[in-house]
Short mmCIF file of C-alpha atoms in Angstrom, two decimals:
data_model
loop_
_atom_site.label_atom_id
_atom_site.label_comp_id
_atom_site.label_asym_id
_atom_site.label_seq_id
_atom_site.Cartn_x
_atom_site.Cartn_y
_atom_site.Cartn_z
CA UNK A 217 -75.63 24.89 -21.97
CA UNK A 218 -74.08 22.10 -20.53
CA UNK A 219 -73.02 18.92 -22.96
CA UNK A 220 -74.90 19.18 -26.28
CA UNK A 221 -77.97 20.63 -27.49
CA UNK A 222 -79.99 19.89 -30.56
CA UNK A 223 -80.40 22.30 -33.13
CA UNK A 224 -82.04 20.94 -35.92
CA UNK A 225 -83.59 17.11 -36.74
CA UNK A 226 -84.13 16.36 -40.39
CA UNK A 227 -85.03 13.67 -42.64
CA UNK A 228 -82.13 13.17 -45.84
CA UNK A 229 -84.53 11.19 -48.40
CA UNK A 230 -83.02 8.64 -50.71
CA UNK A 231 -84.58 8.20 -54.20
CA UNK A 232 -87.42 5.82 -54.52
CA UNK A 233 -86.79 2.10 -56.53
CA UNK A 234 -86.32 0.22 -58.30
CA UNK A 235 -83.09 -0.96 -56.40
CA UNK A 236 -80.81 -3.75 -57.74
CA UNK A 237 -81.17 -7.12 -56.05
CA UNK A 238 -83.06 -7.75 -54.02
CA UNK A 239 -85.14 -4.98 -54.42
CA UNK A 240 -87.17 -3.65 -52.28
CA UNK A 241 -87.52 -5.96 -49.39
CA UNK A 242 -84.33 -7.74 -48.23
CA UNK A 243 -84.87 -10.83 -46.24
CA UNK A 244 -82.11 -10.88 -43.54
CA UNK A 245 -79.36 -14.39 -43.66
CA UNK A 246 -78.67 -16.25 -40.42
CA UNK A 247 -75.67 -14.24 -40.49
CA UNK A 248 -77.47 -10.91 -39.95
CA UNK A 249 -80.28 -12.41 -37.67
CA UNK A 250 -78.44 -12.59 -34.67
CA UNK A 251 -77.95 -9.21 -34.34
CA UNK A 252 -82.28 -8.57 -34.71
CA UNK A 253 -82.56 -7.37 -30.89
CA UNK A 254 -79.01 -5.79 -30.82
CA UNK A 255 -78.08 -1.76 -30.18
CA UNK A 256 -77.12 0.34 -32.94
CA UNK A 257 -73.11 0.25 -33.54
CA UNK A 258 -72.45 4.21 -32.53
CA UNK A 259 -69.17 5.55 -34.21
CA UNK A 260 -68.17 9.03 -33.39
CA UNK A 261 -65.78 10.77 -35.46
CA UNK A 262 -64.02 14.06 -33.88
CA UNK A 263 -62.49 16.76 -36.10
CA UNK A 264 -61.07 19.46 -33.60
CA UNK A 265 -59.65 21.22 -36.49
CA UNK A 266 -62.01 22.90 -39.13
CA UNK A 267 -61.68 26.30 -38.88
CA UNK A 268 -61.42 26.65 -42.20
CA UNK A 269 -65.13 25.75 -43.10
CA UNK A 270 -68.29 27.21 -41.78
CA UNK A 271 -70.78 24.38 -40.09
CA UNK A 272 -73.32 25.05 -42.22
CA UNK A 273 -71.37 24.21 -44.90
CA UNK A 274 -70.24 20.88 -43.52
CA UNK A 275 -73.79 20.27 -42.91
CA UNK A 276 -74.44 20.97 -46.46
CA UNK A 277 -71.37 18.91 -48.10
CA UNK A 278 -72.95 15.83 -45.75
CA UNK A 279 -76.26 15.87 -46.46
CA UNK A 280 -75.85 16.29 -50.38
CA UNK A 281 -72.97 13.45 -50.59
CA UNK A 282 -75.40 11.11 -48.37
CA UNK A 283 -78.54 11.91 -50.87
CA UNK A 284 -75.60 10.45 -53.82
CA UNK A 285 -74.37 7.83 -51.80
CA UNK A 286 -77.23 6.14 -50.13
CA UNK A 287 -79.02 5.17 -53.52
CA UNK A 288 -75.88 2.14 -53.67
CA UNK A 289 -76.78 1.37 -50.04
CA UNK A 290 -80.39 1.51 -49.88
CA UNK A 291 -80.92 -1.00 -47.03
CA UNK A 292 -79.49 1.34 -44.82
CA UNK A 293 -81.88 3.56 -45.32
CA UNK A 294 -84.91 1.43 -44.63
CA UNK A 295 -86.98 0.04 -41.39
CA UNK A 296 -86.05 -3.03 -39.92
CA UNK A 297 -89.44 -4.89 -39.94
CA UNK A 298 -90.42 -7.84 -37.89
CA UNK A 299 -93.11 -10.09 -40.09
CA UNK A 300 -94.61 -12.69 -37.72
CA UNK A 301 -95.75 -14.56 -40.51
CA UNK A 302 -92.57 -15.65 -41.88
CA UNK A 303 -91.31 -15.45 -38.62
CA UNK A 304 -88.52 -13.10 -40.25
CA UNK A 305 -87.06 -10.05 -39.82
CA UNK A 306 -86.50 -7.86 -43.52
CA UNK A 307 -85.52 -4.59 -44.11
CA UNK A 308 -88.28 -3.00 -45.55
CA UNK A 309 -86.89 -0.61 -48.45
CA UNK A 310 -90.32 -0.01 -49.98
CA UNK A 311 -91.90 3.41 -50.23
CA UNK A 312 -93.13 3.42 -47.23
CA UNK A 313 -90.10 2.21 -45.24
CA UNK A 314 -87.85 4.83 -46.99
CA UNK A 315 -90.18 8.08 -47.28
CA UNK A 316 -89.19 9.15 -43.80
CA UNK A 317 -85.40 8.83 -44.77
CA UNK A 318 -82.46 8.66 -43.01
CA UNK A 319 -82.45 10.93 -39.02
CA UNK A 320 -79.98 13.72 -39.60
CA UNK A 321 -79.43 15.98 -36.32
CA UNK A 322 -77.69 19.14 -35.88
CA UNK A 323 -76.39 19.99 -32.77
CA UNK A 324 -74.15 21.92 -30.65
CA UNK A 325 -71.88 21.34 -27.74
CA UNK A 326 -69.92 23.34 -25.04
CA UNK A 327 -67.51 20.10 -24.49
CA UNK A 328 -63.90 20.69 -25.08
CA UNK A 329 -63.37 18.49 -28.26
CA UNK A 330 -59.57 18.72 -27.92
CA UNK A 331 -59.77 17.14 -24.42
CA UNK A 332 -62.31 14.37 -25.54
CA UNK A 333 -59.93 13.63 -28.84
CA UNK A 334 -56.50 13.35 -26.82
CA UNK A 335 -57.40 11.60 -23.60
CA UNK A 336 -56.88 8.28 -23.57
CA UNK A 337 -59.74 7.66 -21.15
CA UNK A 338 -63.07 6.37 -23.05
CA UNK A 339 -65.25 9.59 -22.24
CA UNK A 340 -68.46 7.21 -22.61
CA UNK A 341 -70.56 10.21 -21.04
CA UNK A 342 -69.50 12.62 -23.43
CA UNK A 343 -69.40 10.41 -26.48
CA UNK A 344 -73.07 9.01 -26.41
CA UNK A 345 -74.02 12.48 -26.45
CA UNK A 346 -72.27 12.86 -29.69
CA UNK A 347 -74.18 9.91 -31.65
CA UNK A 348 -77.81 9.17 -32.69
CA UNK A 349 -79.32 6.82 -29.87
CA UNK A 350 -82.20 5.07 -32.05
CA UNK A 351 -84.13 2.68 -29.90
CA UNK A 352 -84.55 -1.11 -31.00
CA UNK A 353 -86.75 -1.45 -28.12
CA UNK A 354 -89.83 -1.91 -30.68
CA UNK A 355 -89.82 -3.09 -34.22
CA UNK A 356 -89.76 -0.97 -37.22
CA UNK A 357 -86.46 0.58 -35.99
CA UNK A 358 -84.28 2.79 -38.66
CA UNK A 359 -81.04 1.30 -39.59
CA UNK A 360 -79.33 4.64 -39.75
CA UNK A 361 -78.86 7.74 -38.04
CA UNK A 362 -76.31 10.39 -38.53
CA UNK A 363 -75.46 13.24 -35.88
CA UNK A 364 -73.26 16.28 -36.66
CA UNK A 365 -72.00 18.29 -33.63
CA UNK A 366 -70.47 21.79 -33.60
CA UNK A 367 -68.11 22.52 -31.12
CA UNK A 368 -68.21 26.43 -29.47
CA UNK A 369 -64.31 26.12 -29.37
CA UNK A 370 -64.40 24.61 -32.63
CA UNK A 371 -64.50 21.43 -34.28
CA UNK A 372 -67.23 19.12 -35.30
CA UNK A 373 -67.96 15.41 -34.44
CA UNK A 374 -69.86 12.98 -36.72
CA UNK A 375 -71.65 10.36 -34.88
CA UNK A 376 -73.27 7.30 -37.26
CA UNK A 377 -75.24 5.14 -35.83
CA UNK A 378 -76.01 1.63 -37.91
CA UNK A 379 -78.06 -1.44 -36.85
CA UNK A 380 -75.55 -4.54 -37.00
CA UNK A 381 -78.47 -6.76 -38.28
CA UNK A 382 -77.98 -4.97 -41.70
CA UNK A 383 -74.43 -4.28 -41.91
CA UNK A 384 -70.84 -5.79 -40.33
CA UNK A 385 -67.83 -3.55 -39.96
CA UNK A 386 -66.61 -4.13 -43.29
CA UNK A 387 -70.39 -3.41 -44.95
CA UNK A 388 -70.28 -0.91 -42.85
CA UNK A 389 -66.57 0.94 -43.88
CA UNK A 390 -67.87 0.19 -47.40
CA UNK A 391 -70.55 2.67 -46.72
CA UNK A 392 -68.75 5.49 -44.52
CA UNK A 393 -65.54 5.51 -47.18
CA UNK A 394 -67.92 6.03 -50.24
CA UNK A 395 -69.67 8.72 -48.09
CA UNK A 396 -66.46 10.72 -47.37
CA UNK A 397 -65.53 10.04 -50.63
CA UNK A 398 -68.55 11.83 -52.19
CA UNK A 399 -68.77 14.45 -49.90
CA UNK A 400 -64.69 15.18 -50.21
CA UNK A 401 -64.38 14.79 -54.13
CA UNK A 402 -68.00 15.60 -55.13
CA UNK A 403 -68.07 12.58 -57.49
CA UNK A 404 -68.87 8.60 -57.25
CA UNK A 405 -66.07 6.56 -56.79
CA UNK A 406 -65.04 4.53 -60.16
CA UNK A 407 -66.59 0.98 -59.92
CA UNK A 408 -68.81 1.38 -56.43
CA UNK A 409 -71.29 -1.86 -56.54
CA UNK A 410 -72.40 -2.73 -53.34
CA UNK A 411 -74.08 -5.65 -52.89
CA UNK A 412 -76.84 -6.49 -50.57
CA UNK A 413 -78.60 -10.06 -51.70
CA UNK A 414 -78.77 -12.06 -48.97
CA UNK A 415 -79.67 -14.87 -51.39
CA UNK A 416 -75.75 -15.33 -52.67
CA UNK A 417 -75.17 -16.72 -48.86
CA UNK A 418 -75.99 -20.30 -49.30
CA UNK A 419 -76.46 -22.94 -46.19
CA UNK A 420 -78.23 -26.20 -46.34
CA UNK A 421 -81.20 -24.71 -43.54
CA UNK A 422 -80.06 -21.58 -43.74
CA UNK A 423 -83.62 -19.81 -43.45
CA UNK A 424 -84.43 -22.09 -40.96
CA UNK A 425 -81.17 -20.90 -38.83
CA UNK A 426 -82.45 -17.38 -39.31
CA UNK A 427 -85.65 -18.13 -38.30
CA UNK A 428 -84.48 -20.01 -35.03
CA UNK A 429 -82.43 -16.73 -34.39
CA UNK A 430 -84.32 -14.30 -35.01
CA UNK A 431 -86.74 -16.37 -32.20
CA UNK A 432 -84.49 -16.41 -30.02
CA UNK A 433 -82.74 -13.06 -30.17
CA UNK A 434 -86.06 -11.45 -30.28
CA UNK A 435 -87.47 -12.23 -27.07
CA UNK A 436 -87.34 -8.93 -25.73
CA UNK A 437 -89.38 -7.26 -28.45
CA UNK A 438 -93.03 -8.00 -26.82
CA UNK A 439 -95.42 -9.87 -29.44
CA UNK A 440 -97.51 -6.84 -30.23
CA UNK A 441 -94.02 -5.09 -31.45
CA UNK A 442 -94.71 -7.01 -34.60
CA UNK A 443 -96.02 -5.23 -37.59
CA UNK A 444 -97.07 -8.70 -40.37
CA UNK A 445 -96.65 -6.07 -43.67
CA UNK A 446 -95.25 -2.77 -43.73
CA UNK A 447 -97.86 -0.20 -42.84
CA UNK A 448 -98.66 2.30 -45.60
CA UNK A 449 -97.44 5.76 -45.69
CA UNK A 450 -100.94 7.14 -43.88
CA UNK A 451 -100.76 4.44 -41.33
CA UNK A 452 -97.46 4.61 -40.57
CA UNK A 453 -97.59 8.52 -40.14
CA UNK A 454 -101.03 8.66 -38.67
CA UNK A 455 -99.86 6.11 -35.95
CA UNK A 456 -97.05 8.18 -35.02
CA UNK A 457 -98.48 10.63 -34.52
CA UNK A 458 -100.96 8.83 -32.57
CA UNK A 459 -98.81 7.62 -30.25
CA UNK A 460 -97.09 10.87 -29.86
CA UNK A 461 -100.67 12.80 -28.76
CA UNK A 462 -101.33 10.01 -26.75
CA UNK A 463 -98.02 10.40 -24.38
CA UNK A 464 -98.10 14.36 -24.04
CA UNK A 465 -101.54 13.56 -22.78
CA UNK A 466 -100.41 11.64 -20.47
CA UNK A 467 -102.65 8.33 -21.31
CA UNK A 468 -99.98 6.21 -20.48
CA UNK A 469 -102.21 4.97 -17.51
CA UNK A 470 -105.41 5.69 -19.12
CA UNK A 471 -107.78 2.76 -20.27
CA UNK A 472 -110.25 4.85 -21.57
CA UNK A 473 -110.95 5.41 -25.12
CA UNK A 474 -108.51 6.63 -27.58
CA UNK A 475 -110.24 6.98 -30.82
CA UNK A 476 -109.00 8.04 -34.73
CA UNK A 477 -111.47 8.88 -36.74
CA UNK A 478 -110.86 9.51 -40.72
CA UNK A 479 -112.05 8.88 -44.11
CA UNK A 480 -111.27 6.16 -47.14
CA UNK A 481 -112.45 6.80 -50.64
CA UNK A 482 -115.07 4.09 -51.86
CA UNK A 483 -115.30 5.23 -55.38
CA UNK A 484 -114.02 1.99 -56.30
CA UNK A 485 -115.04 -0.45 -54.14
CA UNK A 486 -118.97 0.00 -54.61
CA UNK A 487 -120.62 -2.35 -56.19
CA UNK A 488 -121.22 -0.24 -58.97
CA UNK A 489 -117.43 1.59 -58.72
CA UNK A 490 -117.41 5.59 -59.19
CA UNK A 491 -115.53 7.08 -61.96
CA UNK A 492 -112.04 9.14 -59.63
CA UNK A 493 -113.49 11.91 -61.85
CA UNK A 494 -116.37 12.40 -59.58
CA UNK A 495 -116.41 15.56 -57.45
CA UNK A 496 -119.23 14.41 -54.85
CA UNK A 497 -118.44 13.06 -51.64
CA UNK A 498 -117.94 9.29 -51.75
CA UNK A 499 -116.34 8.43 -48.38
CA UNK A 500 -116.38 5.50 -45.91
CA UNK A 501 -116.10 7.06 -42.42
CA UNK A 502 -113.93 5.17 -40.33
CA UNK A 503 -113.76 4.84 -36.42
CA UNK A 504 -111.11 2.91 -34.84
CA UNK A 505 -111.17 2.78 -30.88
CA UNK A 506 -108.29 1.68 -28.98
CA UNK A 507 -107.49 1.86 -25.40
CA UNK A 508 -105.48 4.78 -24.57
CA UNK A 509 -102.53 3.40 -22.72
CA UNK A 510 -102.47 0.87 -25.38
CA UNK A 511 -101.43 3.51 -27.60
CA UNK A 512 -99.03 5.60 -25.02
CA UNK A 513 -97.03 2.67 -23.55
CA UNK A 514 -94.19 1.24 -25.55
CA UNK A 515 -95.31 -1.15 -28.46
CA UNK A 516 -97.90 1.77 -29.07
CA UNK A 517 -96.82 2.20 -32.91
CA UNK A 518 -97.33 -1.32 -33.63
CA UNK A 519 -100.39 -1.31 -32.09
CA UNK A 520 -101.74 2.08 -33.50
CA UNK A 521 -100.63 0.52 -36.82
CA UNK A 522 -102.73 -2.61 -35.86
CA UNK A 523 -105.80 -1.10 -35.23
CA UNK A 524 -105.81 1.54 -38.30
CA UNK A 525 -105.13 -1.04 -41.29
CA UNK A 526 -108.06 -3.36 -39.47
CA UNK A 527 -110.51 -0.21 -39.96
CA UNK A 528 -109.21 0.17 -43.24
CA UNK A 529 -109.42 -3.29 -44.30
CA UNK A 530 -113.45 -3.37 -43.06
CA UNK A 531 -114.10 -0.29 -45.10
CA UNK A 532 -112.52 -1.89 -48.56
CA UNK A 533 -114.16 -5.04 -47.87
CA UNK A 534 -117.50 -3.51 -46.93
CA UNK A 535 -117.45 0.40 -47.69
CA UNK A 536 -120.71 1.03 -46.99
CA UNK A 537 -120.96 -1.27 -43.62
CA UNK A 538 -123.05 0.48 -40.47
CA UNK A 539 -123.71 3.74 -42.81
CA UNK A 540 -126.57 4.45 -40.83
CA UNK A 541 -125.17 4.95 -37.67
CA UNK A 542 -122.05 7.25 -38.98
CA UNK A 543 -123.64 10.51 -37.87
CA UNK A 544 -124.40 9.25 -34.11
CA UNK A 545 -120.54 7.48 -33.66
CA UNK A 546 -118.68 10.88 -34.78
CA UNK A 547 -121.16 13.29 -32.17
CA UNK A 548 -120.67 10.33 -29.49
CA UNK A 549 -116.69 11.24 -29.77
CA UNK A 550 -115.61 11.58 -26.53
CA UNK A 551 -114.11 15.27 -25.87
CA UNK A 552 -110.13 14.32 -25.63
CA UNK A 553 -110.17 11.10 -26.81
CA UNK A 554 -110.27 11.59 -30.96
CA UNK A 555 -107.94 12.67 -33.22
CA UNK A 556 -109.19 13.54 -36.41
CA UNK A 557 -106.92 12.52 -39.40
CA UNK A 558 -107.72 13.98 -42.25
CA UNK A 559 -106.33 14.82 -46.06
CA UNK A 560 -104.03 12.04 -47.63
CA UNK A 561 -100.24 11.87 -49.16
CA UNK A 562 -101.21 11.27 -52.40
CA UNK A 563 -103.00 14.83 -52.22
CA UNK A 564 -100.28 16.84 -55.02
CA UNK A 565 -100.91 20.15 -53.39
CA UNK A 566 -97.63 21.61 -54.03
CA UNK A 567 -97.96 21.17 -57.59
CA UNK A 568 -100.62 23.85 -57.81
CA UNK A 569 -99.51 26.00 -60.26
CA UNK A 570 -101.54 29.12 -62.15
CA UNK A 571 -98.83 30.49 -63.89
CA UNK A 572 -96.96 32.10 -61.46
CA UNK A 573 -95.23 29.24 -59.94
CA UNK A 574 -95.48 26.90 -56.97
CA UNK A 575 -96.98 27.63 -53.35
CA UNK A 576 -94.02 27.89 -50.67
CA UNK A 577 -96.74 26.70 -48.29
CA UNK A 578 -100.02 24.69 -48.41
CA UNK A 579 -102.42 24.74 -44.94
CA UNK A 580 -105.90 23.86 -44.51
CA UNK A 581 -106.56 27.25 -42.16
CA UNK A 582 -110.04 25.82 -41.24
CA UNK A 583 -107.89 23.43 -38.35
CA UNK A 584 -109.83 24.19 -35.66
CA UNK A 585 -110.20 20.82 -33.70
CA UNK A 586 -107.94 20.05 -30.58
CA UNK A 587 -106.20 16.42 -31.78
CA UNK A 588 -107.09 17.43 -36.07
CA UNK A 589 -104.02 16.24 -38.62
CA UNK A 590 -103.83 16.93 -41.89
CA UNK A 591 -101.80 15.65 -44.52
CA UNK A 592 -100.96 16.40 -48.50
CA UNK A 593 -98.14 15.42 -50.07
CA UNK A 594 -95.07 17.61 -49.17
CA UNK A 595 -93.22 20.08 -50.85
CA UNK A 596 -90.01 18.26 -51.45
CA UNK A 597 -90.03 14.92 -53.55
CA UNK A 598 -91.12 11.77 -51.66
CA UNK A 599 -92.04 14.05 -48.43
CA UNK A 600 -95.28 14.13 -46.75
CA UNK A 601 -96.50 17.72 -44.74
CA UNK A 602 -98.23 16.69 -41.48
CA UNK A 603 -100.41 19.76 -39.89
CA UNK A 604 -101.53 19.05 -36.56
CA UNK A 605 -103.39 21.40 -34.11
CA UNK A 606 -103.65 20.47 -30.37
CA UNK A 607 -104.29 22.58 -27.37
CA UNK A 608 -101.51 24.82 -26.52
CA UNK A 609 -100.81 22.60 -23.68
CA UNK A 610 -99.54 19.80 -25.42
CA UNK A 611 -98.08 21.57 -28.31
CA UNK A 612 -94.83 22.04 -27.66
CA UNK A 613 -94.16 18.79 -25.57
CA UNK A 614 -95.78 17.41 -29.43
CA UNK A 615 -93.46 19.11 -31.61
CA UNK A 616 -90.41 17.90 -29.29
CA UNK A 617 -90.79 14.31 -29.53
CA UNK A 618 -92.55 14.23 -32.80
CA UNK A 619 -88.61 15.12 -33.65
CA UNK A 620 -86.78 13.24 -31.42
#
């Protein structure tokens, strides 16, 4: 190994809403929308001396103080969300913007920590390897990302990485000291009260100014990097995923067909609505093509996105639309060119109980199709389990950046 190597990437959820003001979405000041198109701020942190406690159990005291702490800083663990309506930038804080949660990445490194901690030179190429590197090449980007490094001659490093759109230095040394705080003492500190309402910054034209900057600072996120609403949890997972397939299939070229094809319960949008109590089958099936590099080349979330809430919009506005030909669009399926998403988040598997507890693991062992995903709601609280299957090919290259 030379430099560092990733162990482990996780997600560390913070507790759904309701949130004190402003809620769920924050709409960004003039002060923060200058920063829209800027780089995460990376801070490293380097402890050469920790002998006295195991890394797992640094990785454990972090990730259970940041699951205490982040519910007073929710923002920072949201998407930063372009919404070309408003012509605004927000950070979306809703269910869907916080069910991934906050990037947490174990890693190890065969850099001498002691050298990197007492030379005065700024080790750039070591340190960036020590941080999260989150790209803000494409709106919704995370605000935060957290990297813990163990050192083989000992030591850890923290890296944080924070958008500056959301937070300045001193929001942002609000946030780290309540963090070590937590994790040191094990308790809240007395009288922590963030605040994050943009609205107590008052300008005559003040939205306007935000507006004009976010215009002008945004230029180099292309104009299909815009998502209008935040996508739902399904969309937003079943275009990453997507996207992902797409690139280890190397479509990034390709302007041939790149299809997903799923289902939407119409039980209540017939005209004569279904009781949910109905067992039957009551599906729309739902086809939406795309062009394949559309979905491989950057901007391909936004785009995936795009294309999956327009075929879900046609099938709640008209269910039951082109019904006849269903049959003859799913056989036409080009071989290599569908992915199949099935199941749904709001799908409680894990709760299956017959008196002898909870399932440790819930699959649907009938996955048989190259480019099939599956999803239920996941075993921890406000998680959702993705199954994919792919050709062995493509699996691993899959699971890698699925991750990264």
């Amino acid at each position: 190994m030379v430099g560092v190597r990733v162990l482990e990437v996780s997600r560390v959820a913070v507790q759904p809403g309701p949130y004190p003001p402003p809620g769920e979405t924050v709409q960004l000041s003039f002060f923060d929308s200058i920063w829209v198109s800027s780089p995460h701020v990376q801070r490293l942190f380097l402890y050469p001396n920790t002998a006295y406690v195991s890394f797992p159990g640094i990785v454990g005291s972090l990730k259970s103080s940041l699951t205490r702490v982040l519910p007073f800083f929710h923002p920072f663990a949201g998407k930063l969300t372009y919404i070309p309506s408003a012509a605004k930038a927000t950070i979306d804080c809703s269910l869907s913007g916080i069910c991934e949660g906050v990037t947490f990445i174990e890693a190890e490194s065969d850099l001498n920590i002691h050298c990197i901690a007492t030379n005065e030179v700024h080790d750039l190429e070591s340190f960036v390897q020590l941080v999260p590197n989150i790209t803000v090449s494409e709106l919704p980007t995370e605000v935060l990302g957290v990297q813990i490094t163990s050192f083989l001659s000992g030591g850890v490093a923290l890296g944080i990485a924070m958008h500056h759109a959301v937070a300045d230095g001193k929001g942002l040394w609000q946030f780290i000291e309540a963090w070590a705080t937590i994790c040191r003492t094990e308790s809240v500190p007395s009288g922590l009260s963030p605040v994050h309402d943009r609205a107590l910054i008052k300008y005559p034209g003040g939205d306007k100014i935000a507006v004009e900057f976010t215009r002008k600072m945004s230029h180099a996120f292309p104009k299909e990097h815009a998502i209008h609403e935040s996508p739902s949890t399904f969309v937003s997972i079943s275009a990453r995923v997507l996207v992902t397939i797409a690139r280890v299939r190397g479509l990034a070229d390709d302007n041939g067909p790149f299809i997903a094809a799923f289902l939407t319960d119409c039980r209540p949008r017939l005209d004569h609505p279904i009781s949910n109590g109905y067992t039957g089958n009551c599906v729309s099936h739902c086809f939406s093509w795309m062009t394949a590099s559309d979905v491989a080349r950057p901007g391909g979330f936004v785009r995936a996105c795009a294309a999956l809430k327009e075929a879900i919009r046609k099938a709640t506005e008209a269910p039951l639309a082109g019904c006849e030909g269903w049959a003859d669009e799913f056989l036409k399926l080009p071989a290599g060119r569908a992915v199949y998403l099935a199941g749904s988040p709001r799908f409680n598997a894990y709760d299956t109980d017959f008196g002898w507890g909870k399932p440790d693991r819930v699959e649907l062992a009938s996955m048989k199709l190259d480019g099939e995903v599956v999803m239920v709601r996941g075993k921890e609280e406000g998680t959702v389990q993705v199954s994919v299957a792919l050709h062995a090919q493509h699996m691993d290259a899959f699971a890698q950046r699925i991750l990264s």
